Each structure stands twice: as structure tokens, then as C-alpha cells.
Amino acid sequence: MNGPEIHVEFAPGLALFVASRRRGGPTALTTDGVASLGHVVESTGVPLTEVGALVVNGREVPVSYVPAAGDRVTVREVERPQQVPGAPLRFLLDVHLGTLARRLRLLGVDTAYESTDIGDPTLATRSATEKRVMLSRDRGLLHRRELWAGAFVHSTSPEDQLRDILDRFRPELRPWTRCTACNGLLREATKEQVADRLKSGTERSYDVFAQCEDCGRAYWKGAHHDQLESIVERALAEFSGN
């Protein structure tokens, strides 16, 4: 770029995305005099999904604003809880976030998930078509223009990932209402209704069941229930009702 010079300062939480030489204070950037501020910010490595307010010379501006010479820009983080207008809050996760997808479904959050790598263009298009918030650790994916909305998942720990997403978006929690395998809704079922899906030991030991309306998978309070219950209890204690 060979045009007006501006000075940009990024919020500390955006440092992960910004080249090290641009961290720690205002950075001089040369623009082309035509590109929008949103484009200039993205060119530094920061996905717009992670950007909150853009403030120029003390005044908030839209991403379409074209910077002028001498502008002093502050790039803020997304405010929490983040509001996602225009559709019911629901998510789409890429192939690397399977555990997070299952935990969100356990909590009753509408969560689509691709267990195979279908490619960034297809994921971005699905986000737009179904109006789902794309969750990913792939920064390139979050830069795609087709995305309806998105968010970077910071941690590699499923527990921390879940807490971060619940804190950022505060979705309504309705535990035990969705299939963790396919995201379908669960309904109560009798032992007879799910008998063909049970092993003999399970059939003898349990009497209370649920079944997915979409894939037919049967659920009961089995050996891992206490572990799942602890995940649900922690989430409800911290995030329910907010």
C-alpha cells in the first residue's frame, strides 16, 4: 500500500492474531486510500469475527469507513455476551471440535458438526445458508466473506473451549434434550421402543430411556452418566439464567 498513514492500536485480547511487531501500542500502517477500515484490520491478521467497535479519533465508525491520513484507530474486542441478531442462536463446528460439539449438544444447544473435512468454502456457505455461528480454530476460515457469523475458539482443552463459548454467547441451556451424536431432539421412550438397540445387560439394568427423533439412538443413565452430569452441573451453575 502506498497512501495515507494511520495509527492503529489493538485491544490486548487481539494480540494473538497480530504480528509481534505490531503489538504493545499504536502501530503505523500505510493504507491505499481506498480500502475500508475493515479490510485494513483484516490485513493485519485479525478476523472481523473477533472485532468489536472500531473507534477513529474517538468516534465509533463502521467497518466500511475509509481511513484518512493521520487517523488514530482503536480496534476493540467483541463485547461479551455477544449478541447475534437475525436468527436463533445456533452453531456450526469444524472437524477439529468434535468434543466441544458433543458437550454443547449435551447442554441442549443447537450444534451442527462436520466429522469429516468438507473444506472451508463449504463450511462458510453452510454457515450463511443455515445462519449458524461458525466456531473454529482455523483463522483462515474465519476470514472468509461468505460466513454469516463466526468466532475463534482459543483453547485446545474441551473444558476451556466450552466455558469460553458459553461465556461469549450465553446460549439458552436445555440439558439432556439433544442427541450428542446427530443434534436431533430427544423424546422419552419406553424400554420396548428401544429394545432393539440395547444389549441384554442394559435391558436388564435400566428402565428409563430417551430416544433421538432423527437417528433413533437410545439414551439411558449408563456408566458415564456421572461424568456427563458434572459437565451439566458446572455449566448450569455458572451460565444458566444469564
C-alpha atoms as an extended CHARMM CRD file, in Angstrom:
* protein
*
       242  EXT
         1         1  MET       CA              0.0000000000        0.0000000000        0.0000000000  PROA      1               0.0000000000
         2         2  ASN       CA              1.2290000000        3.4770000000       -0.7990000000  PROA      2               0.0000000000
         3         3  GLY       CA             -1.1640000000        6.0440000000        0.6150000000  PROA      3               0.0000000000
         4         4  PRO       CA             -2.3270000000        7.6750000000        3.8490000000  PROA      4               0.0000000000
         5         5  GLU       CA             -0.6190000000        6.5840000000        7.0550000000  PROA      5               0.0000000000
         6         6  ILE       CA             -2.8150000000        5.7690000000       10.0490000000  PROA      6               0.0000000000
         7         7  HSD       CA             -2.0570000000        4.6820000000       13.6050000000  PROA      7               0.0000000000
         8         8  VAL       CA             -3.7910000000        1.5530000000       14.8870000000  PROA      8               0.0000000000
         9         9  GLU       CA             -3.9370000000        0.1610000000       18.4230000000  PROA      9               0.0000000000
        10        10  PHE       CA             -5.3540000000       -3.3080000000       19.0810000000  PROA      10              0.0000000000
        11        11  ALA       CA             -7.0830000000       -4.4790000000       22.2640000000  PROA      11              0.0000000000
        12        12  PRO       CA             -4.8720000000       -6.8770000000       24.2690000000  PROA      12              0.0000000000
        13        13  GLY       CA             -7.1840000000       -9.8050000000       23.5340000000  PROA      13              0.0000000000
        14        14  LEU       CA             -6.4830000000       -9.4620000000       19.8200000000  PROA      14              0.0000000000
        15        15  ALA       CA             -2.7010000000       -9.7560000000       20.2110000000  PROA      15              0.0000000000
        16        16  LEU       CA             -2.8510000000      -13.4400000000       19.2670000000  PROA      16              0.0000000000
        17        17  PHE       CA             -3.7870000000      -12.5090000000       15.7040000000  PROA      17              0.0000000000
        18        18  VAL       CA             -1.4320000000       -9.5720000000       15.1950000000  PROA      18              0.0000000000
        19        19  ALA       CA              2.1890000000       -9.8410000000       14.0560000000  PROA      19              0.0000000000
        20        20  SER       CA              4.5530000000       -9.3580000000       17.0060000000  PROA      20              0.0000000000
        21        21  ARG       CA              5.9770000000       -6.1180000000       15.6240000000  PROA      21              0.0000000000
        22        22  ARG       CA              2.5020000000       -4.5770000000       15.8120000000  PROA      22              0.0000000000
        23        23  ARG       CA              1.7510000000       -5.4870000000       19.4170000000  PROA      23              0.0000000000
        24        24  GLY       CA              2.0520000000       -3.3810000000       22.5300000000  PROA      24              0.0000000000
        25        25  GLY       CA              0.9500000000        0.0420000000       21.3190000000  PROA      25              0.0000000000
        26        26  PRO       CA             -0.1670000000        2.1460000000       18.3550000000  PROA      26              0.0000000000
        27        27  THR       CA              1.2780000000        0.9180000000       15.0660000000  PROA      27              0.0000000000
        28        28  ALA       CA              1.7630000000        2.9960000000       11.9500000000  PROA      28              0.0000000000
        29        29  LEU       CA              0.1190000000        1.4440000000        8.8910000000  PROA      29              0.0000000000
        30        30  THR       CA              0.1900000000        2.7250000000        5.3440000000  PROA      30              0.0000000000
        31        31  THR       CA             -3.1160000000        2.2790000000        3.5110000000  PROA      31              0.0000000000
        32        32  ASP       CA             -4.0210000000        2.6790000000       -0.1500000000  PROA      32              0.0000000000
        33        33  GLY       CA             -6.5890000000        5.4130000000        0.4610000000  PROA      33              0.0000000000
        34        34  VAL       CA             -9.3840000000        3.2320000000       -0.9380000000  PROA      34              0.0000000000
        35        35  ALA       CA             -9.6470000000        0.1090000000        1.2500000000  PROA      35              0.0000000000
        36        36  SER       CA            -12.1660000000        0.0610000000        4.0710000000  PROA      36              0.0000000000
        37        37  LEU       CA            -11.0090000000        0.0250000000        7.6790000000  PROA      37              0.0000000000
        38        38  GLY       CA            -12.4040000000       -3.4870000000        7.9920000000  PROA      38              0.0000000000
        39        39  HSD       CA            -10.1410000000       -4.6200000000        5.1540000000  PROA      39              0.0000000000
        40        40  VAL       CA             -7.1350000000       -2.8670000000        6.7080000000  PROA      40              0.0000000000
        41        41  VAL       CA             -7.7450000000       -4.5680000000       10.0620000000  PROA      41              0.0000000000
        42        42  GLU       CA             -8.0990000000       -7.9740000000        8.4050000000  PROA      42              0.0000000000
        43        43  SER       CA             -4.8360000000       -7.4130000000        6.5290000000  PROA      43              0.0000000000
        44        44  THR       CA             -3.0470000000       -7.3870000000        9.8950000000  PROA      44              0.0000000000
        45        45  GLY       CA             -4.3260000000      -10.8960000000       10.6090000000  PROA      45              0.0000000000
        46        46  VAL       CA             -7.3510000000      -10.1150000000       12.7930000000  PROA      46              0.0000000000
        47        47  PRO       CA            -10.6030000000      -11.8030000000       11.6480000000  PROA      47              0.0000000000
        48        48  LEU       CA            -13.5450000000       -9.4090000000       11.7760000000  PROA      48              0.0000000000
        49        49  THR       CA            -15.4210000000      -12.0730000000       13.7530000000  PROA      49              0.0000000000
        50        50  GLU       CA            -13.1990000000      -11.0790000000       16.7110000000  PROA      50              0.0000000000
        51        51  VAL       CA            -13.5690000000       -7.3100000000       16.3130000000  PROA      51              0.0000000000
        52        52  GLY       CA            -15.9960000000       -5.2730000000       18.3690000000  PROA      52              0.0000000000
        53        53  ALA       CA            -16.1010000000       -1.4990000000       17.9930000000  PROA      53              0.0000000000
        54        54  LEU       CA            -13.7910000000        0.3750000000       15.6230000000  PROA      54              0.0000000000
        55        55  VAL       CA            -13.0310000000        3.8090000000       17.0550000000  PROA      55              0.0000000000
        56        56  VAL       CA            -11.4210000000        6.5010000000       14.9110000000  PROA      56              0.0000000000
        57        57  ASN       CA            -10.2850000000        9.7260000000       16.5790000000  PROA      57              0.0000000000
        58        58  GLY       CA            -12.6250000000        8.9910000000       19.4790000000  PROA      58              0.0000000000
        59        59  ARG       CA            -15.6750000000        8.2260000000       17.3190000000  PROA      59              0.0000000000
        60        60  GLU       CA            -17.0780000000        4.7860000000       16.5340000000  PROA      60              0.0000000000
        61        61  VAL       CA            -17.1960000000        4.0370000000       12.8040000000  PROA      61              0.0000000000
        62        62  PRO       CA            -18.4770000000        1.1330000000       10.6540000000  PROA      62              0.0000000000
        63        63  VAL       CA            -16.1130000000       -1.3800000000        9.0410000000  PROA      63              0.0000000000
        64        64  SER       CA            -16.8420000000        0.3180000000        5.6990000000  PROA      64              0.0000000000
        65        65  TYR       CA            -15.1630000000        3.5510000000        6.8280000000  PROA      65              0.0000000000
        66        66  VAL       CA            -12.2180000000        4.5360000000        4.6140000000  PROA      66              0.0000000000
        67        67  PRO       CA             -9.3020000000        5.7590000000        6.7640000000  PROA      67              0.0000000000
        68        68  ALA       CA             -7.7520000000        9.1630000000        6.1760000000  PROA      68              0.0000000000
        69        69  ALA       CA             -4.1780000000       10.2690000000        6.7920000000  PROA      69              0.0000000000
        70        70  GLY       CA             -3.4020000000       10.7190000000       10.4670000000  PROA      70              0.0000000000
        71        71  ASP       CA             -6.4100000000        8.7590000000       11.7430000000  PROA      71              0.0000000000
        72        72  ARG       CA             -5.8920000000        7.1910000000       15.1450000000  PROA      72              0.0000000000
        73        73  VAL       CA             -7.7400000000        3.8750000000       15.2740000000  PROA      73              0.0000000000
        74        74  THR       CA             -8.6030000000        1.7060000000       18.2560000000  PROA      74              0.0000000000
        75        75  VAL       CA             -9.6790000000       -1.8550000000       17.4940000000  PROA      75              0.0000000000
        76        76  ARG       CA            -11.6920000000       -3.2840000000       20.3600000000  PROA      76              0.0000000000
        77        77  GLU       CA            -12.6500000000       -6.8600000000       21.1620000000  PROA      77              0.0000000000
        78        78  VAL       CA            -16.1590000000       -8.2400000000       20.8060000000  PROA      78              0.0000000000
        79        79  GLU       CA            -18.2440000000       -7.3670000000       23.8500000000  PROA      79              0.0000000000
        80        80  ARG       CA            -19.4950000000      -10.2410000000       25.9880000000  PROA      80              0.0000000000
        81        81  PRO       CA            -22.1130000000      -11.5750000000       25.9830000000  PROA      81              0.0000000000
        82        82  GLN       CA            -22.0920000000      -11.1750000000       22.2090000000  PROA      82              0.0000000000
        83        83  GLN       CA            -25.4380000000      -10.5560000000       20.5680000000  PROA      83              0.0000000000
        84        84  VAL       CA            -26.0340000000      -12.3350000000       17.2500000000  PROA      84              0.0000000000
        85        85  PRO       CA            -29.1240000000      -10.7500000000       15.6710000000  PROA      85              0.0000000000
        86        86  GLY       CA            -31.1680000000      -12.1170000000       12.8170000000  PROA      86              0.0000000000
        87        87  ALA       CA            -31.6850000000      -15.7920000000       13.7250000000  PROA      87              0.0000000000
        88        88  PRO       CA            -31.9720000000      -18.1560000000       16.6830000000  PROA      88              0.0000000000
        89        89  LEU       CA            -28.5200000000      -18.6890000000       18.1920000000  PROA      89              0.0000000000
        90        90  ARG       CA            -27.0540000000      -21.9050000000       16.8350000000  PROA      90              0.0000000000
        91        91  PHE       CA            -23.6020000000      -23.1120000000       15.9130000000  PROA      91              0.0000000000
        92        92  LEU       CA            -21.5790000000      -24.9220000000       13.2500000000  PROA      92              0.0000000000
        93        93  LEU       CA            -18.2770000000      -26.5280000000       14.2640000000  PROA      93              0.0000000000
        94        94  ASP       CA            -15.4740000000      -27.7640000000       12.0460000000  PROA      94              0.0000000000
        95        95  VAL       CA            -13.8710000000      -31.2030000000       12.0600000000  PROA      95              0.0000000000
        96        96  HSD       CA            -11.4140000000      -30.3760000000       14.8690000000  PROA      96              0.0000000000
        97        97  LEU       CA            -14.0530000000      -29.5500000000       17.5090000000  PROA      97              0.0000000000
        98        98  GLY       CA            -15.9480000000      -32.8180000000       17.9340000000  PROA      98              0.0000000000
        99        99  THR       CA            -15.7300000000      -32.9370000000       21.7350000000  PROA      99              0.0000000000
       100       100  LEU       CA            -16.9400000000      -29.3480000000       22.0360000000  PROA      100             0.0000000000
       101       101  ALA       CA            -19.8340000000      -30.1670000000       19.6870000000  PROA      101             0.0000000000
       102       102  ARG       CA            -20.9210000000      -33.1020000000       21.8500000000  PROA      102             0.0000000000
       103       103  ARG       CA            -20.7480000000      -31.0260000000       25.0240000000  PROA      103             0.0000000000
       104       104  LEU       CA            -22.8060000000      -28.2120000000       23.5300000000  PROA      104             0.0000000000
       105       105  ARG       CA            -25.3980000000      -30.7480000000       22.3960000000  PROA      105             0.0000000000
       106       106  LEU       CA            -25.3680000000      -32.2930000000       25.8790000000  PROA      106             0.0000000000
       107       107  LEU       CA            -26.4170000000      -28.8670000000       27.1470000000  PROA      107             0.0000000000
       108       108  GLY       CA            -29.2090000000      -28.6410000000       24.5820000000  PROA      108             0.0000000000
       109       109  VAL       CA            -27.5170000000      -26.0950000000       22.3110000000  PROA      109             0.0000000000
       110       110  ASP       CA            -28.3060000000      -26.4670000000       18.5970000000  PROA      110             0.0000000000
       111       111  THR       CA            -24.9020000000      -27.5160000000       17.2320000000  PROA      111             0.0000000000
       112       112  ALA       CA            -24.1240000000      -28.7740000000       13.7460000000  PROA      112             0.0000000000
       113       113  TYR       CA            -20.7820000000      -30.5270000000       13.2980000000  PROA      113             0.0000000000
       114       114  GLU       CA            -18.8540000000      -31.9420000000       10.3780000000  PROA      114             0.0000000000
       115       115  SER       CA            -16.9100000000      -35.0940000000       11.3260000000  PROA      115             0.0000000000
       116       116  THR       CA            -15.0360000000      -35.0000000000        8.0270000000  PROA      116             0.0000000000
       117       117  ASP       CA            -13.1370000000      -32.1590000000        6.4190000000  PROA      117             0.0000000000
       118       118  ILE       CA            -15.5450000000      -30.7330000000        3.8370000000  PROA      118             0.0000000000
       119       119  GLY       CA            -13.4010000000      -27.6730000000        3.1320000000  PROA      119             0.0000000000
       120       120  ASP       CA            -13.5550000000      -24.0410000000        4.1840000000  PROA      120             0.0000000000
       121       121  PRO       CA            -15.7360000000      -22.7960000000        1.2910000000  PROA      121             0.0000000000
       122       122  THR       CA            -18.4380000000      -25.4010000000        2.0300000000  PROA      122             0.0000000000
       123       123  LEU       CA            -18.3660000000      -24.6840000000        5.7620000000  PROA      123             0.0000000000
       124       124  ALA       CA            -18.6280000000      -20.9320000000        5.1950000000  PROA      124             0.0000000000
       125       125  THR       CA            -21.5150000000      -21.3990000000        2.7860000000  PROA      125             0.0000000000
       126       126  ARG       CA            -23.3410000000      -23.6350000000        5.2420000000  PROA      126             0.0000000000
       127       127  SER       CA            -22.8590000000      -21.0200000000        7.9730000000  PROA      127             0.0000000000
       128       128  ALA       CA            -24.5280000000      -18.4520000000        5.7170000000  PROA      128             0.0000000000
       129       129  THR       CA            -27.2830000000      -20.7340000000        4.4210000000  PROA      129             0.0000000000
       130       130  GLU       CA            -28.3260000000      -22.0250000000        7.8450000000  PROA      130             0.0000000000
       131       131  LYS       CA            -27.4520000000      -18.8090000000        9.7310000000  PROA      131             0.0000000000
       132       132  ARG       CA            -25.1460000000      -20.6060000000       12.1460000000  PROA      132             0.0000000000
       133       133  VAL       CA            -22.2140000000      -19.1240000000       14.0540000000  PROA      133             0.0000000000
       134       134  MET       CA            -19.0540000000      -20.8070000000       12.7430000000  PROA      134             0.0000000000
       135       135  LEU       CA            -16.7580000000      -21.9500000000       15.5670000000  PROA      135             0.0000000000
       136       136  SER       CA            -13.2080000000      -22.8090000000       14.5600000000  PROA      136             0.0000000000
       137       137  ARG       CA             -9.5320000000      -22.5600000000       15.4290000000  PROA      137             0.0000000000
       138       138  ASP       CA             -8.8000000000      -22.0150000000       11.7260000000  PROA      138             0.0000000000
       139       139  ARG       CA             -8.1250000000      -18.3040000000       11.3120000000  PROA      139             0.0000000000
       140       140  GLY       CA             -8.2750000000      -18.5620000000        7.5320000000  PROA      140             0.0000000000
       141       141  LEU       CA            -11.8020000000      -19.9490000000        7.6970000000  PROA      141             0.0000000000
       142       142  LEU       CA            -12.9000000000      -17.0440000000        9.8860000000  PROA      142             0.0000000000
       143       143  HSD       CA            -11.6410000000      -14.5850000000        7.2770000000  PROA      143             0.0000000000
       144       144  ARG       CA            -13.9910000000      -15.9270000000        4.5970000000  PROA      144             0.0000000000
       145       145  ARG       CA            -16.5050000000      -13.3990000000        3.3120000000  PROA      145             0.0000000000
       146       146  GLU       CA            -19.3150000000      -15.9660000000        2.9940000000  PROA      146             0.0000000000
       147       147  LEU       CA            -19.5560000000      -16.5200000000        6.7540000000  PROA      147             0.0000000000
       148       148  TRP       CA            -22.7800000000      -15.4170000000        8.3760000000  PROA      148             0.0000000000
       149       149  ALA       CA            -21.0740000000      -15.1060000000       11.7730000000  PROA      149             0.0000000000
       150       150  GLY       CA            -18.1370000000      -16.7520000000       13.4690000000  PROA      150             0.0000000000
       151       151  ALA       CA            -15.8760000000      -16.9950000000       16.4940000000  PROA      151             0.0000000000
       152       152  PHE       CA            -12.3360000000      -18.1630000000       17.1330000000  PROA      152             0.0000000000
       153       153  VAL       CA            -12.0110000000      -20.9780000000       19.6990000000  PROA      153             0.0000000000
       154       154  HSD       CA             -8.9200000000      -20.0860000000       21.7000000000  PROA      154             0.0000000000
       155       155  SER       CA             -8.1400000000      -23.1560000000       23.7620000000  PROA      155             0.0000000000
       156       156  THR       CA             -7.3150000000      -26.7350000000       22.8090000000  PROA      156             0.0000000000
       157       157  SER       CA             -8.9180000000      -28.0050000000       26.0400000000  PROA      157             0.0000000000
       158       158  PRO       CA            -12.5860000000      -29.0420000000       25.5690000000  PROA      158             0.0000000000
       159       159  GLU       CA            -13.4220000000      -27.8510000000       29.0810000000  PROA      159             0.0000000000
       160       160  ASP       CA            -11.9520000000      -24.3990000000       28.4560000000  PROA      160             0.0000000000
       161       161  GLN       CA            -13.4740000000      -24.2650000000       24.9720000000  PROA      161             0.0000000000
       162       162  LEU       CA            -16.9410000000      -24.8990000000       26.3740000000  PROA      162             0.0000000000
       163       163  ARG       CA            -16.5770000000      -22.2960000000       29.0790000000  PROA      163             0.0000000000
       164       164  ASP       CA            -15.3040000000      -19.7070000000       26.5930000000  PROA      164             0.0000000000
       165       165  ILE       CA            -18.1850000000      -20.2250000000       24.1490000000  PROA      165             0.0000000000
       166       166  LEU       CA            -20.8130000000      -20.2120000000       26.9100000000  PROA      166             0.0000000000
       167       167  ASP       CA            -19.3150000000      -17.0210000000       28.3260000000  PROA      167             0.0000000000
       168       168  ARG       CA            -19.1250000000      -15.3100000000       24.9350000000  PROA      168             0.0000000000
       169       169  PHE       CA            -22.5960000000      -16.1560000000       23.6030000000  PROA      169             0.0000000000
       170       170  ARG       CA            -24.6540000000      -17.1840000000       26.6710000000  PROA      170             0.0000000000
       171       171  PRO       CA            -26.9210000000      -19.5950000000       24.7400000000  PROA      171             0.0000000000
       172       172  GLU       CA            -30.0330000000      -20.9550000000       26.4110000000  PROA      172             0.0000000000
       173       173  LEU       CA            -29.1540000000      -24.2290000000       28.1500000000  PROA      173             0.0000000000
       174       174  ARG       CA            -31.6100000000      -27.1240000000       27.9850000000  PROA      174             0.0000000000
       175       175  PRO       CA            -29.5810000000      -30.1620000000       29.0740000000  PROA      175             0.0000000000
       176       176  TRP       CA            -30.4860000000      -33.7030000000       28.0260000000  PROA      176             0.0000000000
       177       177  THR       CA            -32.7200000000      -32.5600000000       25.1540000000  PROA      177             0.0000000000
       178       178  ARG       CA            -30.4310000000      -33.2060000000       22.1490000000  PROA      178             0.0000000000
       179       179  CYS       CA            -28.7140000000      -36.2120000000       20.6660000000  PROA      179             0.0000000000
       180       180  THR       CA            -24.9600000000      -35.8600000000       21.1820000000  PROA      180             0.0000000000
       181       181  ALA       CA            -24.3950000000      -37.9440000000       18.0330000000  PROA      181             0.0000000000
       182       182  CYS       CA            -26.5240000000      -36.0790000000       15.4760000000  PROA      182             0.0000000000
       183       183  ASN       CA            -28.0160000000      -32.9820000000       17.2020000000  PROA      183             0.0000000000
       184       184  GLY       CA            -31.5940000000      -34.2710000000       16.8730000000  PROA      184             0.0000000000
       185       185  LEU       CA            -34.1400000000      -33.7080000000       19.6320000000  PROA      185             0.0000000000
       186       186  LEU       CA            -34.7080000000      -36.3860000000       22.2720000000  PROA      186             0.0000000000
       187       187  ARG       CA            -38.0510000000      -37.7400000000       23.4580000000  PROA      187             0.0000000000
       188       188  GLU       CA            -38.9440000000      -40.0770000000       26.2850000000  PROA      188             0.0000000000
       189       189  ALA       CA            -39.0830000000      -43.7240000000       25.2540000000  PROA      189             0.0000000000
       190       190  THR       CA            -40.1650000000      -46.9820000000       26.8130000000  PROA      190             0.0000000000
       191       191  LYS       CA            -37.8790000000      -49.9790000000       27.1060000000  PROA      191             0.0000000000
       192       192  GLU       CA            -39.9430000000      -51.7160000000       24.4800000000  PROA      192             0.0000000000
       193       193  GLN       CA            -39.4850000000      -48.8670000000       22.0000000000  PROA      193             0.0000000000
       194       194  VAL       CA            -35.6750000000      -49.0560000000       22.2020000000  PROA      194             0.0000000000
       195       195  ALA       CA            -35.2570000000      -52.7690000000       22.9210000000  PROA      195             0.0000000000
       196       196  ASP       CA            -33.7340000000      -53.4830000000       19.5150000000  PROA      196             0.0000000000
       197       197  ARG       CA            -30.9400000000      -51.0040000000       20.2660000000  PROA      197             0.0000000000
       198       198  LEU       CA            -29.9830000000      -52.3860000000       23.6930000000  PROA      198             0.0000000000
       199       199  LYS       CA            -27.6080000000      -55.0910000000       24.8060000000  PROA      199             0.0000000000
       200       200  SER       CA            -29.1020000000      -57.6490000000       27.1620000000  PROA      200             0.0000000000
       201       201  GLY       CA            -27.2710000000      -56.2730000000       30.1950000000  PROA      201             0.0000000000
       202       202  THR       CA            -28.5140000000      -52.7590000000       29.5570000000  PROA      202             0.0000000000
       203       203  GLU       CA            -32.0650000000      -54.0070000000       29.0770000000  PROA      203             0.0000000000
       204       204  ARG       CA            -31.9790000000      -55.7760000000       32.4440000000  PROA      204             0.0000000000
       205       205  SER       CA            -30.3360000000      -52.9180000000       34.3740000000  PROA      205             0.0000000000
       206       206  TYR       CA            -32.2080000000      -49.7820000000       33.2490000000  PROA      206             0.0000000000
       207       207  ASP       CA            -35.8240000000      -48.6930000000       32.9530000000  PROA      207             0.0000000000
       208       208  VAL       CA            -35.6950000000      -45.0050000000       31.9470000000  PROA      208             0.0000000000
       209       209  PHE       CA            -34.7870000000      -44.2000000000       28.3490000000  PROA      209             0.0000000000
       210       210  ALA       CA            -34.8330000000      -41.4580000000       25.7570000000  PROA      210             0.0000000000
       211       211  GLN       CA            -34.5400000000      -41.7300000000       22.0040000000  PROA      211             0.0000000000
       212       212  CYS       CA            -33.4050000000      -39.3820000000       19.2500000000  PROA      212             0.0000000000
       213       213  GLU       CA            -36.2310000000      -38.4080000000       16.9200000000  PROA      213             0.0000000000
       214       214  ASP       CA            -33.8120000000      -38.1870000000       13.9830000000  PROA      214             0.0000000000
       215       215  CYS       CA            -31.3090000000      -41.0510000000       14.1850000000  PROA      215             0.0000000000
       216       216  GLY       CA            -33.1130000000      -43.3260000000       16.6740000000  PROA      216             0.0000000000
       217       217  ARG       CA            -30.1820000000      -43.6030000000       19.0690000000  PROA      217             0.0000000000
       218       218  ALA       CA            -31.2120000000      -44.6900000000       22.5770000000  PROA      218             0.0000000000
       219       219  TYR       CA            -30.0320000000      -42.9670000000       25.7840000000  PROA      219             0.0000000000
       220       220  TRP       CA            -30.0410000000      -44.0570000000       29.4340000000  PROA      220             0.0000000000
       221       221  LYS       CA            -28.1260000000      -43.2600000000       32.6320000000  PROA      221             0.0000000000
       222       222  GLY       CA            -25.1910000000      -45.5530000000       31.9810000000  PROA      222             0.0000000000
       223       223  ALA       CA            -21.6430000000      -45.8370000000       33.2610000000  PROA      223             0.0000000000
       224       224  HSD       CA            -20.5830000000      -42.3680000000       32.0670000000  PROA      224             0.0000000000
       225       225  HSD       CA            -23.6250000000      -40.5160000000       33.3720000000  PROA      225             0.0000000000
       226       226  ASP       CA            -21.8780000000      -39.0810000000       36.4540000000  PROA      226             0.0000000000
       227       227  GLN       CA            -19.1740000000      -37.5450000000       34.2730000000  PROA      227             0.0000000000
       228       228  LEU       CA            -21.7610000000      -36.0130000000       31.9600000000  PROA      228             0.0000000000
       229       229  GLU       CA            -23.8100000000      -34.8230000000       34.9150000000  PROA      229             0.0000000000
       230       230  SER       CA            -20.7970000000      -32.9410000000       36.2960000000  PROA      230             0.0000000000
       231       231  ILE       CA            -20.3460000000      -31.1320000000       32.9640000000  PROA      231             0.0000000000
       232       232  VAL       CA            -24.0060000000      -30.1250000000       33.0010000000  PROA      232             0.0000000000
       233       233  GLU       CA            -23.9660000000      -29.0190000000       36.6440000000  PROA      233             0.0000000000
       234       234  ARG       CA            -20.8890000000      -26.8120000000       36.1770000000  PROA      234             0.0000000000
       235       235  ALA       CA            -22.3830000000      -25.1510000000       33.1010000000  PROA      235             0.0000000000
       236       236  LEU       CA            -25.7460000000      -24.5170000000       34.7710000000  PROA      236             0.0000000000
       237       237  ALA       CA            -24.1090000000      -23.1660000000       37.9280000000  PROA      237             0.0000000000
       238       238  GLU       CA            -22.0850000000      -20.5900000000       36.0050000000  PROA      238             0.0000000000
       239       239  PHE       CA            -24.1440000000      -19.7290000000       32.9610000000  PROA      239             0.0000000000
       240       240  SER       CA            -27.8200000000      -20.6190000000       33.4430000000  PROA      240             0.0000000000
       241       241  GLY       CA            -30.1500000000      -17.6620000000       33.7200000000  PROA      241             0.0000000000
       242       242  ASN       CA            -27.6420000000      -15.0740000000       32.4420000000  PROA      242             0.0000000000
